[in-house]
PDB file of N, CA and C in Angstrom:
ATOM      1  N   GLN A   1      18.678 -48.681 142.106  1.00 53.00           N
ATOM      2  CA  GLN A   1      19.946 -48.330 142.872  1.00 53.00           C
ATOM      3  C   GLN A   1      20.026 -48.353 144.545  1.00 53.00           C
ATOM      4  N   TRP A   2      18.722 -48.007 144.840  1.00 55.00           N
ATOM      5  CA  TRP A   2      18.708 -48.009 146.145  1.00 55.00           C
ATOM      6  C   TRP A   2      17.488 -48.477 146.945  1.00 55.00           C
ATOM      7  N   MET A   3      17.709 -49.213 147.891  1.00 62.00           N
ATOM      8  CA  MET A   3      16.082 -49.487 148.584  1.00 62.00           C
ATOM      9  C   MET A   3      16.189 -48.783 149.676  1.00 62.00           C
ATOM     10  N   LEU A   4      14.990 -47.663 149.955  1.00 67.00           N
ATOM     11  CA  LEU A   4      15.183 -46.519 150.877  1.00 67.00           C
ATOM     12  C   LEU A   4      14.415 -47.080 152.171  1.00 67.00           C
ATOM     13  N   GLY A   5      13.423 -48.147 152.126  1.00 76.00           N
ATOM     14  CA  GLY A   5      13.095 -48.661 153.321  1.00 76.00           C
ATOM     15  C   GLY A   5      11.477 -49.338 152.723  1.00 76.00           C
ATOM     16  N   ALA A   6      10.465 -49.332 153.647  1.00 78.00           N
ATOM     17  CA  ALA A   6       9.411 -49.512 153.286  1.00 78.00           C
ATOM     18  C   ALA A   6       7.901 -48.798 153.730  1.00 78.00           C
ATOM     19  N   TRP A   7       7.576 -48.472 152.995  1.00 80.00           N
ATOM     20  CA  TRP A   7       6.017 -47.842 152.804  1.00 80.00           C
ATOM     21  C   TRP A   7       4.838 -48.590 152.724  1.00 80.00           C
ATOM     22  N   GLY A   8       3.655 -48.073 153.224  1.00 83.00           N
ATOM     23  CA  GLY A   8       2.711 -48.449 152.987  1.00 83.00           C
ATOM     24  C   GLY A   8       1.728 -47.893 151.921  1.00 83.00           C
ATOM     25  N   VAL A   9       1.284 -48.361 151.082  1.00 81.00           N
ATOM     26  CA  VAL A   9       0.545 -48.263 149.794  1.00 81.00           C
ATOM     27  C   VAL A   9      -0.606 -47.325 150.054  1.00 81.00           C
ATOM     28  N   ASN A  10      -0.779 -46.288 149.198  1.00 82.00           N
ATOM     29  CA  ASN A  10      -1.860 -45.526 149.826  1.00 82.00           C
ATOM     30  C   ASN A  10      -3.214 -46.291 149.050  1.00 82.00           C
ATOM     31  N   ASP A  11      -4.273 -45.747 149.600  1.00 82.00           N
ATOM     32  CA  ASP A  11      -5.569 -46.452 149.162  1.00 82.00           C
ATOM     33  C   ASP A  11      -5.733 -46.279 147.847  1.00 82.00           C
ATOM     34  N   GLU A  12      -5.863 -45.047 147.010  1.00 84.00           N
ATOM     35  CA  GLU A  12      -5.784 -44.879 145.697  1.00 84.00           C
ATOM     36  C   GLU A  12      -4.885 -45.678 144.824  1.00 84.00           C
ATOM     37  N   TRP A  13      -4.118 -46.031 145.394  1.00 78.00           N
ATOM     38  CA  TRP A  13      -3.143 -46.822 144.356  1.00 78.00           C
ATOM     39  C   TRP A  13      -3.300 -48.404 144.893  1.00 78.00           C
ATOM     40  N   ARG A  14      -3.997 -48.573 145.842  1.00 76.00           N
ATOM     41  CA  ARG A  14      -4.029 -50.119 146.300  1.00 76.00           C
ATOM     42  C   ARG A  14      -4.159 -51.393 145.147  1.00 76.00           C
ATOM     43  N   ASP A  15      -5.454 -50.988 144.334  1.00 77.00           N
ATOM     44  CA  ASP A  15      -5.836 -51.580 143.451  1.00 77.00           C
ATOM     45  C   ASP A  15      -4.704 -52.066 142.434  1.00 77.00           C
ATOM     46  N   SER A  16      -4.244 -50.823 141.983  1.00 73.00           N
ATOM     47  CA  SER A  16      -3.395 -51.045 140.752  1.00 73.00           C
ATOM     48  C   SER A  16      -1.954 -51.660 141.454  1.00 73.00           C
ATOM     49  N   LEU A  17      -1.577 -51.733 142.709  1.00 72.00           N
ATOM     50  CA  LEU A  17      -0.243 -52.248 143.216  1.00 72.00           C
ATOM     51  C   LEU A  17      -0.876 -53.406 143.698  1.00 72.00           C
ATOM     52  N   ILE A  18      -1.863 -54.153 143.362  1.00 68.00           N
ATOM     53  CA  ILE A  18      -2.389 -55.596 144.547  1.00 68.00           C
ATOM     54  C   ILE A  18      -1.045 -56.629 144.206  1.00 68.00           C
ATOM     55  N   GLY A  19      -0.608 -56.886 143.159  1.00 65.00           N
ATOM     56  CA  GLY A  19       0.531 -57.769 142.553  1.00 65.00           C
ATOM     57  C   GLY A  19       2.049 -57.183 143.082  1.00 65.00           C
ATOM     58  N   VAL A  20       2.073 -56.232 143.728  1.00 66.00           N
ATOM     59  CA  VAL A  20       3.012 -55.802 143.901  1.00 66.00           C
ATOM     60  C   VAL A  20       2.839 -55.510 145.646  1.00 66.00           C
ATOM     61  N   ALA A  21       2.298 -55.246 146.278  1.00 67.00           N
ATOM     62  CA  ALA A  21       2.450 -55.155 147.963  1.00 67.00           C
ATOM     63  C   ALA A  21       1.914 -56.599 148.570  1.00 67.00           C
ATOM     64  N   PRO A  22       2.930 -56.923 149.178  1.00 69.00           N
ATOM     65  CA  PRO A  22       2.527 -58.230 149.977  1.00 69.00           C
ATOM     66  C   PRO A  22       1.552 -57.901 150.808  1.00 69.00           C
ATOM     67  N   LYS A  23       1.267 -58.931 151.511  1.00 71.00           N
ATOM     68  CA  LYS A  23       0.028 -59.090 152.616  1.00 71.00           C
ATOM     69  C   LYS A  23       0.183 -57.900 153.732  1.00 71.00           C
ATOM     70  N   ASP A  24       1.281 -57.731 153.903  1.00 77.00           N
ATOM     71  CA  ASP A  24       1.669 -56.239 155.413  1.00 77.00           C
ATOM     72  C   ASP A  24       1.351 -55.064 154.418  1.00 77.00           C
ATOM     73  N   GLY A  25       0.872 -54.604 153.241  1.00 77.00           N
ATOM     74  CA  GLY A  25       0.443 -53.741 152.349  1.00 77.00           C
ATOM     75  C   GLY A  25       1.683 -52.776 152.755  1.00 77.00           C
ATOM     76  N   LEU A  26       3.037 -53.359 152.748  1.00 79.00           N
ATOM     77  CA  LEU A  26       4.138 -52.276 152.701  1.00 79.00           C
ATOM     78  C   LEU A  26       4.471 -52.350 150.763  1.00 79.00           C
ATOM     79  N   VAL A  27       5.366 -51.486 150.485  1.00 77.00           N
ATOM     80  CA  VAL A  27       6.109 -51.508 149.488  1.00 77.00           C
ATOM     81  C   VAL A  27       7.756 -51.164 149.942  1.00 77.00           C
ATOM     82  N   ARG A  28       8.333 -52.413 149.609  1.00 76.00           N
ATOM     83  CA  ARG A  28       9.988 -51.919 149.219  1.00 76.00           C
ATOM     84  C   ARG A  28      10.619 -51.392 148.231  1.00 76.00           C
ATOM     85  N   ALA A  29       9.993 -49.746 148.403  1.00 72.00           N
ATOM     86  CA  ALA A  29      10.448 -49.319 147.173  1.00 72.00           C
ATOM     87  C   ALA A  29      12.263 -49.150 146.704  1.00 72.00           C
ATOM     88  N   GLN A  30      12.361 -49.047 145.130  1.00 75.00           N
ATOM     89  CA  GLN A  30      13.984 -48.954 144.617  1.00 75.00           C
ATOM     90  C   GLN A  30      13.706 -48.059 143.601  1.00 75.00           C
ATOM     91  N   ILE A  31      14.903 -46.847 144.388  1.00 73.00           N
ATOM     92  CA  ILE A  31      14.882 -45.647 143.132  1.00 73.00           C
ATOM     93  C   ILE A  31      16.035 -46.204 142.018  1.00 73.00           C
ATOM     94  N   VAL A  32      15.139 -45.472 140.960  1.00 80.00           N
ATOM     95  CA  VAL A  32      15.954 -45.971 139.730  1.00 80.00           C
ATOM     96  C   VAL A  32      16.132 -44.518 139.024  1.00 80.00           C
ATOM     97  N   LYS A  33      17.521 -43.758 138.802  1.00 79.00           N
ATOM     98  CA  LYS A  33      17.549 -42.953 138.300  1.00 79.00           C
ATOM     99  C   LYS A  33      17.768 -42.653 136.858  1.00 79.00           C
ATOM    100  N   ASN A  34      17.741 -41.658 136.236  1.00 83.00           N
ATOM    101  CA  ASN A  34      18.543 -41.458 134.939  1.00 83.00           C
ATOM    102  C   ASN A  34      20.111 -41.276 134.923  1.00 83.00           C
ATOM    103  N   ASP A  35      20.721 -41.591 135.456  1.00 84.00           N
ATOM    104  CA  ASP A  35      22.262 -41.724 135.320  1.00 84.00           C
ATOM    105  C   ASP A  35      22.954 -42.390 134.740  1.00 84.00           C
ATOM    106  N   GLY A  36      22.351 -42.684 134.001  1.00 84.00           N
ATOM    107  CA  GLY A  36      23.460 -43.976 132.733  1.00 84.00           C
ATOM    108  C   GLY A  36      23.780 -45.428 133.434  1.00 84.00           C
ATOM    109  N   GLN A  37      23.745 -45.502 135.025  1.00 82.00           N
ATOM    110  CA  GLN A  37      23.800 -46.901 135.249  1.00 82.00           C
ATOM    111  C   GLN A  37      23.312 -47.780 135.127  1.00 82.00           C
ATOM    112  N   ASN A  38      21.743 -47.507 134.679  1.00 82.00           N
ATOM    113  CA  ASN A  38      20.504 -48.565 134.547  1.00 82.00           C
ATOM    114  C   ASN A  38      19.624 -48.056 133.411  1.00 82.00           C
ATOM    115  N   GLU A  39      20.215 -47.566 132.476  1.00 87.00           N
ATOM    116  CA  GLU A  39      19.490 -46.982 131.492  1.00 87.00           C
ATOM    117  C   GLU A  39      17.870 -47.974 130.907  1.00 87.00           C
ATOM    118  N   TRP A  40      18.495 -49.230 130.565  1.00 85.00           N
ATOM    119  CA  TRP A  40      17.770 -50.094 130.357  1.00 85.00           C
ATOM    120  C   TRP A  40      16.010 -50.109 131.099  1.00 85.00           C
ATOM    121  N   MET A  41      16.599 -50.147 132.395  1.00 84.00           N
ATOM    122  CA  MET A  41      15.373 -50.314 133.571  1.00 84.00           C
ATOM    123  C   MET A  41      14.901 -48.677 133.688  1.00 84.00           C
ATOM    124  N   PHE A  42      15.361 -47.920 133.623  1.00 88.00           N
ATOM    125  CA  PHE A  42      14.953 -46.676 133.667  1.00 88.00           C
ATOM    126  C   PHE A  42      14.021 -46.236 132.501  1.00 88.00           C
ATOM    127  N   SER A  43      14.309 -46.532 131.165  1.00 89.00           N
ATOM    128  CA  SER A  43      13.641 -46.453 130.085  1.00 89.00           C
ATOM    129  C   SER A  43      12.446 -47.377 129.813  1.00 89.00           C
ATOM    130  N   LEU A  44      12.489 -48.575 130.483  1.00 86.00           N
ATOM    131  CA  LEU A  44      11.225 -49.526 130.868  1.00 86.00           C
ATOM    132  C   LEU A  44      10.477 -48.920 131.628  1.00 86.00           C
ATOM    133  N   LEU A  45      10.771 -48.562 132.594  1.00 87.00           N
ATOM    134  CA  LEU A  45       9.639 -48.000 133.861  1.00 87.00           C
ATOM    135  C   LEU A  45       8.831 -46.951 132.943  1.00 87.00           C
ATOM    136  N   ASN A  46      10.026 -45.690 132.393  1.00 90.00           N
ATOM    137  CA  ASN A  46       9.259 -44.791 131.911  1.00 90.00           C
ATOM    138  C   ASN A  46       8.370 -45.265 130.777  1.00 90.00           C
ATOM    139  N   TYR A  47       8.642 -46.040 130.009  1.00 89.00           N
ATOM    140  CA  TYR A  47       7.929 -46.491 128.682  1.00 89.00           C
ATOM    141  C   TYR A  47       6.444 -47.120 129.221  1.00 89.00           C
ATOM    142  N   LEU A  48       6.586 -47.997 130.693  1.00 85.00           N
ATOM    143  CA  LEU A  48       5.134 -48.425 131.122  1.00 85.00           C
ATOM    144  C   LEU A  48       4.214 -47.113 131.844  1.00 85.00           C
ATOM    145  N   TRP A  49       4.907 -46.397 132.388  1.00 89.00           N
ATOM    146  CA  TRP A  49       4.371 -45.586 133.015  1.00 89.00           C
ATOM    147  C   TRP A  49       3.676 -44.385 131.726  1.00 89.00           C
ATOM    148  N   GLU A  50       4.322 -44.415 130.767  1.00 93.00           N
ATOM    149  CA  GLU A  50       4.029 -43.068 129.673  1.00 93.00           C
ATOM    150  C   GLU A  50       2.665 -43.725 128.878  1.00 93.00           C
ATOM    151  N   GLU A  51       3.302 -44.782 128.164  1.00 91.00           N
ATOM    152  CA  GLU A  51       2.496 -45.940 127.533  1.00 91.00           C
ATOM    153  C   GLU A  51       0.980 -46.503 128.163  1.00 91.00           C
ATOM    154  N   HIS A  52       1.435 -47.273 128.945  1.00 84.00           N
ATOM    155  CA  HIS A  52       0.340 -47.992 129.522  1.00 84.00           C
ATOM    156  C   HIS A  52      -0.073 -47.934 131.284  1.00 84.00           C
ATOM    157  N   ASN A  53       0.356 -46.644 131.939  1.00 85.00           N
ATOM    158  CA  ASN A  53      -0.153 -46.407 132.643  1.00 85.00           C
ATOM    159  C   ASN A  53       0.049 -47.439 134.173  1.00 85.00           C
ATOM    160  N   ILE A  54       1.090 -48.041 133.846  1.00 80.00           N
ATOM    161  CA  ILE A  54       1.564 -48.945 134.927  1.00 80.00           C
ATOM    162  C   ILE A  54       2.863 -48.486 135.485  1.00 80.00           C
ATOM    163  N   PRO A  55       2.369 -48.199 136.730  1.00 76.00           N
ATOM    164  CA  PRO A  55       3.292 -47.581 137.978  1.00 76.00           C
ATOM    165  C   PRO A  55       4.504 -48.296 138.550  1.00 76.00           C
ATOM    166  N   ALA A  56       4.604 -49.509 138.328  1.00 75.00           N
ATOM    167  CA  ALA A  56       5.674 -50.224 139.282  1.00 75.00           C
ATOM    168  C   ALA A  56       5.722 -51.489 138.480  1.00 75.00           C
ATOM    169  N   LEU A  57       7.098 -52.157 139.050  1.00 76.00           N
ATOM    170  CA  LEU A  57       7.378 -53.361 138.787  1.00 76.00           C
ATOM    171  C   LEU A  57       8.105 -53.979 139.714  1.00 76.00           C
ATOM    172  N   ILE A  58       7.684 -55.334 139.803  1.00 69.00           N
ATOM    173  CA  ILE A  58       8.035 -56.466 141.309  1.00 69.00           C
ATOM    174  C   ILE A  58       9.409 -56.362 140.245  1.00 69.00           C
ATOM    175  N   ASN A  59      10.344 -56.204 141.233  1.00 64.00           N
ATOM    176  CA  ASN A  59      11.699 -56.522 141.625  1.00 64.00           C
ATOM    177  C   ASN A  59      12.589 -57.628 142.266  1.00 64.00           C
ATOM    178  N   THR A  60      12.254 -58.491 142.451  1.00 63.00           N
ATOM    179  CA  THR A  60      11.929 -59.658 143.646  1.00 63.00           C
ATOM    180  C   THR A  60      12.286 -60.971 143.372  1.00 63.00           C
ATOM    181  N   SER A  61      12.507 -61.961 144.268  1.00 68.00           N
ATOM    182  CA  SER A  61      12.365 -63.086 143.898  1.00 68.00           C
ATOM    183  C   SER A  61      10.695 -63.191 143.519  1.00 68.00           C
ATOM    184  N   PHE A  62      10.802 -63.995 142.730  1.00 78.00           N
ATOM    185  CA  PHE A  62       9.396 -64.439 142.319  1.00 78.00           C
ATOM    186  C   PHE A  62       8.950 -65.725 142.513  1.00 78.00           C
ATOM    187  N   ASN A  63       7.821 -65.882 143.229  1.00 80.00           N
ATOM    188  CA  ASN A  63       7.170 -67.257 143.716  1.00 80.00           C
ATOM    189  C   ASN A  63       5.980 -66.687 144.023  1.00 80.00           C
ATOM    190  N   GLU A  64       5.018 -68.375 144.298  1.00 82.00           N
ATOM    191  CA  GLU A  64       3.848 -68.046 145.117  1.00 82.00           C
ATOM    192  C   GLU A  64       3.654 -68.809 146.452  1.00 82.00           C
ATOM    193  N   SER A  65       3.385 -67.969 147.106  1.00 79.00           N
ATOM    194  CA  SER A  65       3.279 -68.048 148.762  1.00 79.00           C
ATOM    195  C   SER A  65       3.426 -69.328 148.766  1.00 79.00           C
ATOM    196  N   GLY A  66       4.101 -70.031 149.231  1.00 84.00           N
ATOM    197  CA  GLY A  66       4.350 -71.714 149.793  1.00 84.00           C
ATOM    198  C   GLY A  66       4.948 -72.174 148.962  1.00 84.00           C
ATOM    199  N   SER A  67       5.664 -71.720 147.585  1.00 85.00           N
ATOM    200  CA  SER A  67       6.313 -72.131 146.614  1.00 85.00           C
ATOM    201  C   SER A  67       7.591 -71.971 146.585  1.00 85.00           C
ATOM    202  N   PRO A  68       8.290 -72.481 145.633  1.00 88.00           N
ATOM    203  CA  PRO A  68       9.801 -72.247 145.529  1.00 88.00           C
ATOM    204  C   PRO A  68       9.924 -71.017 144.543  1.00 88.00           C
ATOM    205  N   ILE A  69      10.906 -70.681 144.352  1.00 87.00           N
ATOM    206  CA  ILE A  69      11.134 -69.284 143.567  1.00 87.00           C
ATOM    207  C   ILE A  69      11.157 -70.099 142.165  1.00 87.00           C
ATOM    208  N   VAL A  70      10.787 -69.017 141.097  1.00 87.00           N
ATOM    209  CA  VAL A  70      10.262 -69.500 139.831  1.00 87.00           C
ATOM    210  C   VAL A  70      12.247 -69.452 139.153  1.00 87.00           C
ATOM    211  N   HIS A  71      12.274 -70.443 138.419  1.00 87.00           N
ATOM    212  CA  HIS A  71      13.650 -70.651 137.594  1.00 87.00           C
ATOM    213  C   HIS A  71      13.316 -70.860 136.141  1.00 87.00           C
ATOM    214  N   ARG A  72      12.349 -71.413 135.769  1.00 87.00           N
ATOM    215  CA  ARG A  72      12.086 -71.471 134.349  1.00 87.00           C
ATOM    216  C   ARG A  72      11.215 -70.195 133.657  1.00 87.00           C
ATOM    217  N   HIS A  73      11.603 -69.811 132.639  1.00 83.00           N
ATOM    218  CA  HIS A  73      10.729 -68.853 132.005  1.00 83.00           C
ATOM    219  C   HIS A  73       9.231 -68.859 131.588  1.00 83.00           C
ATOM    220  N   SER A  74       8.760 -70.004 131.578  1.00 83.00           N
ATOM    221  CA  SER A  74       7.987 -70.804 131.200  1.00 83.00           C
ATOM    222  C   SER A  74       6.870 -71.178 132.208  1.00 83.00           C
ATOM    223  N   ASP A  75       7.290 -71.413 133.591  1.00 88.00           N
ATOM    224  CA  ASP A  75       6.788 -71.032 135.077  1.00 88.00           C
ATOM    225  C   ASP A  75       6.388 -69.679 135.235  1.00 88.00           C
ATOM    226  N   ALA A  76       7.492 -68.815 134.520  1.00 88.00           N
ATOM    227  CA  ALA A  76       6.970 -67.477 135.102  1.00 88.00           C
ATOM    228  C   ALA A  76       5.862 -67.089 134.915  1.00 88.00           C
ATOM    229  N   LEU A  77       5.502 -67.533 133.352  1.00 89.00           N
ATOM    230  CA  LEU A  77       4.394 -66.760 132.539  1.00 89.00           C
ATOM    231  C   LEU A  77       3.077 -67.434 133.337  1.00 89.00           C
ATOM    232  N   THR A  78       3.322 -68.857 133.696  1.00 89.00           N
ATOM    233  CA  THR A  78       1.979 -69.337 134.284  1.00 89.00           C
ATOM    234  C   THR A  78       1.609 -68.924 135.847  1.00 89.00           C
ATOM    235  N   ILE A  79       2.676 -68.792 136.655  1.00 88.00           N
ATOM    236  CA  ILE A  79       2.563 -68.051 138.290  1.00 88.00           C
ATOM    237  C   ILE A  79       2.283 -66.473 137.942  1.00 88.00           C
ATOM    238  N   GLY A  80       2.767 -65.892 136.925  1.00 88.00           N
ATOM    239  CA  GLY A  80       2.389 -64.213 136.783  1.00 88.00           C
ATOM    240  C   GLY A  80       0.555 -64.345 136.301  1.00 88.00           C
ATOM    241  N   LYS A  81       0.352 -65.072 135.208  1.00 90.00           N
ATOM    242  CA  LYS A  81      -0.920 -65.509 134.895  1.00 90.00           C
ATOM    243  C   LYS A  81      -1.983 -65.722 136.522  1.00 90.00           C
ATOM    244  N   LYS A  82      -1.470 -66.653 137.225  1.00 88.00           N
ATOM    245  CA  LYS A  82      -2.428 -67.216 138.595  1.00 88.00           C
ATOM    246  C   LYS A  82      -2.041 -65.936 139.794  1.00 88.00           C
ATOM    247  N   LEU A  83      -1.203 -65.175 139.323  1.00 85.00           N
ATOM    248  CA  LEU A  83      -1.039 -63.975 140.581  1.00 85.00           C
ATOM    249  C   LEU A  83      -1.989 -62.893 140.168  1.00 85.00           C
ATOM    250  N   GLY A  84      -2.217 -62.819 139.254  1.00 84.00           N
ATOM    251  CA  GLY A  84      -3.088 -61.955 138.667  1.00 84.00           C
ATOM    252  C   GLY A  84      -2.211 -60.403 138.068  1.00 84.00           C
ATOM    253  N   LEU A  85      -0.967 -60.843 137.537  1.00 83.00           N
ATOM    254  CA  LEU A  85       0.060 -59.855 137.327  1.00 83.00           C
ATOM    255  C   LEU A  85      -0.548 -59.441 135.865  1.00 83.00           C
ATOM    256  N   ASN A  86      -0.226 -58.180 135.612  1.00 82.00           N
ATOM    257  CA  ASN A  86      -0.369 -57.706 134.120  1.00 82.00           C
ATOM    258  C   ASN A  86       0.600 -58.191 133.034  1.00 82.00           C
ATOM    259  N   ALA A  87       1.400 -57.952 133.371  1.00 82.00           N
ATOM    260  CA  ALA A  87       3.060 -58.307 132.406  1.00 82.00           C
ATOM    261  C   ALA A  87       4.102 -58.932 133.165  1.00 82.00           C
ATOM    262  N   LEU A  88       5.073 -59.573 132.588  1.00 84.00           N
ATOM    263  CA  LEU A  88       6.230 -59.660 133.130  1.00 84.00           C
ATOM    264  C   LEU A  88       7.328 -59.176 131.871  1.00 84.00           C
ATOM    265  N   VAL A  89       8.500 -59.029 132.331  1.00 81.00           N
ATOM    266  CA  VAL A  89       9.415 -59.185 131.219  1.00 81.00           C
ATOM    267  C   VAL A  89      10.369 -60.043 131.701  1.00 81.00           C
ATOM    268  N   ARG A  90      10.544 -60.644 129.984  1.00 81.00           N
ATOM    269  CA  ARG A  90      11.176 -61.967 130.189  1.00 81.00           C
ATOM    270  C   ARG A  90      12.111 -61.723 128.667  1.00 81.00           C
ATOM    271  N   HIS A  91      13.297 -62.414 129.039  1.00 79.00           N
ATOM    272  CA  HIS A  91      14.374 -62.232 128.208  1.00 79.00           C
ATOM    273  C   HIS A  91      14.074 -60.291 127.148  1.00 79.00           C
ATOM    274  N   GLY A  92      14.140 -59.871 128.151  1.00 78.00           N
ATOM    275  CA  GLY A  92      14.212 -58.641 127.559  1.00 78.00           C
ATOM    276  C   GLY A  92      12.623 -57.697 127.292  1.00 78.00           C
ATOM    277  N   SER A  93      12.276 -58.601 126.687  1.00 81.00           N
ATOM    278  CA  SER A  93      10.845 -58.229 126.169  1.00 81.00           C
ATOM    279  C   SER A  93       9.557 -58.286 127.213  1.00 81.00           C
ATOM    280  N   LEU A  94       8.673 -57.086 127.097  1.00 80.00           N
ATOM    281  CA  LEU A  94       7.560 -57.319 127.615  1.00 80.00           C
ATOM    282  C   LEU A  94       6.514 -58.178 127.176  1.00 80.00           C
ATOM    283  N   CYS A  95       6.073 -59.056 128.189  1.00 85.00           N
ATOM    284  CA  CYS A  95       5.061 -60.114 127.941  1.00 85.00           C
ATOM    285  C   CYS A  95       3.622 -59.609 128.466  1.00 85.00           C
ATOM    286  N   ARG A  96       2.812 -59.195 127.768  1.00 86.00           N
ATOM    287  CA  ARG A  96       1.491 -58.942 128.736  1.00 86.00           C
ATOM    288  C   ARG A  96       0.936 -60.254 128.534  1.00 86.00           C
ATOM    289  N   LEU A  97       0.141 -60.740 130.038  1.00 86.00           N
ATOM    290  CA  LEU A  97      -0.216 -62.190 130.837  1.00 86.00           C
ATOM    291  C   LEU A  97      -1.975 -61.790 130.643  1.00 86.00           C
TER     292      LEU A  97
END
């Protein structure tokens, strides 16, 4: 719901967030509250943290540096694997890579 700014990633989280933090080492965090406005996203984030220790999701244009934005679901899987992502959400389902 809110993008509050950009912050440097703590060293202790850098390896866990390697697919999220761009080369400048900053993340542009968005806050998702449990206020009924985005229950699905809040539930997904909560599930990923509690069940899999996944601390964050990428919610942005999705592409490899120098390539166009991904438009097809099949391309998302290929690029996600190439970028070293752990998983992605596709068609409302969590896909482990």
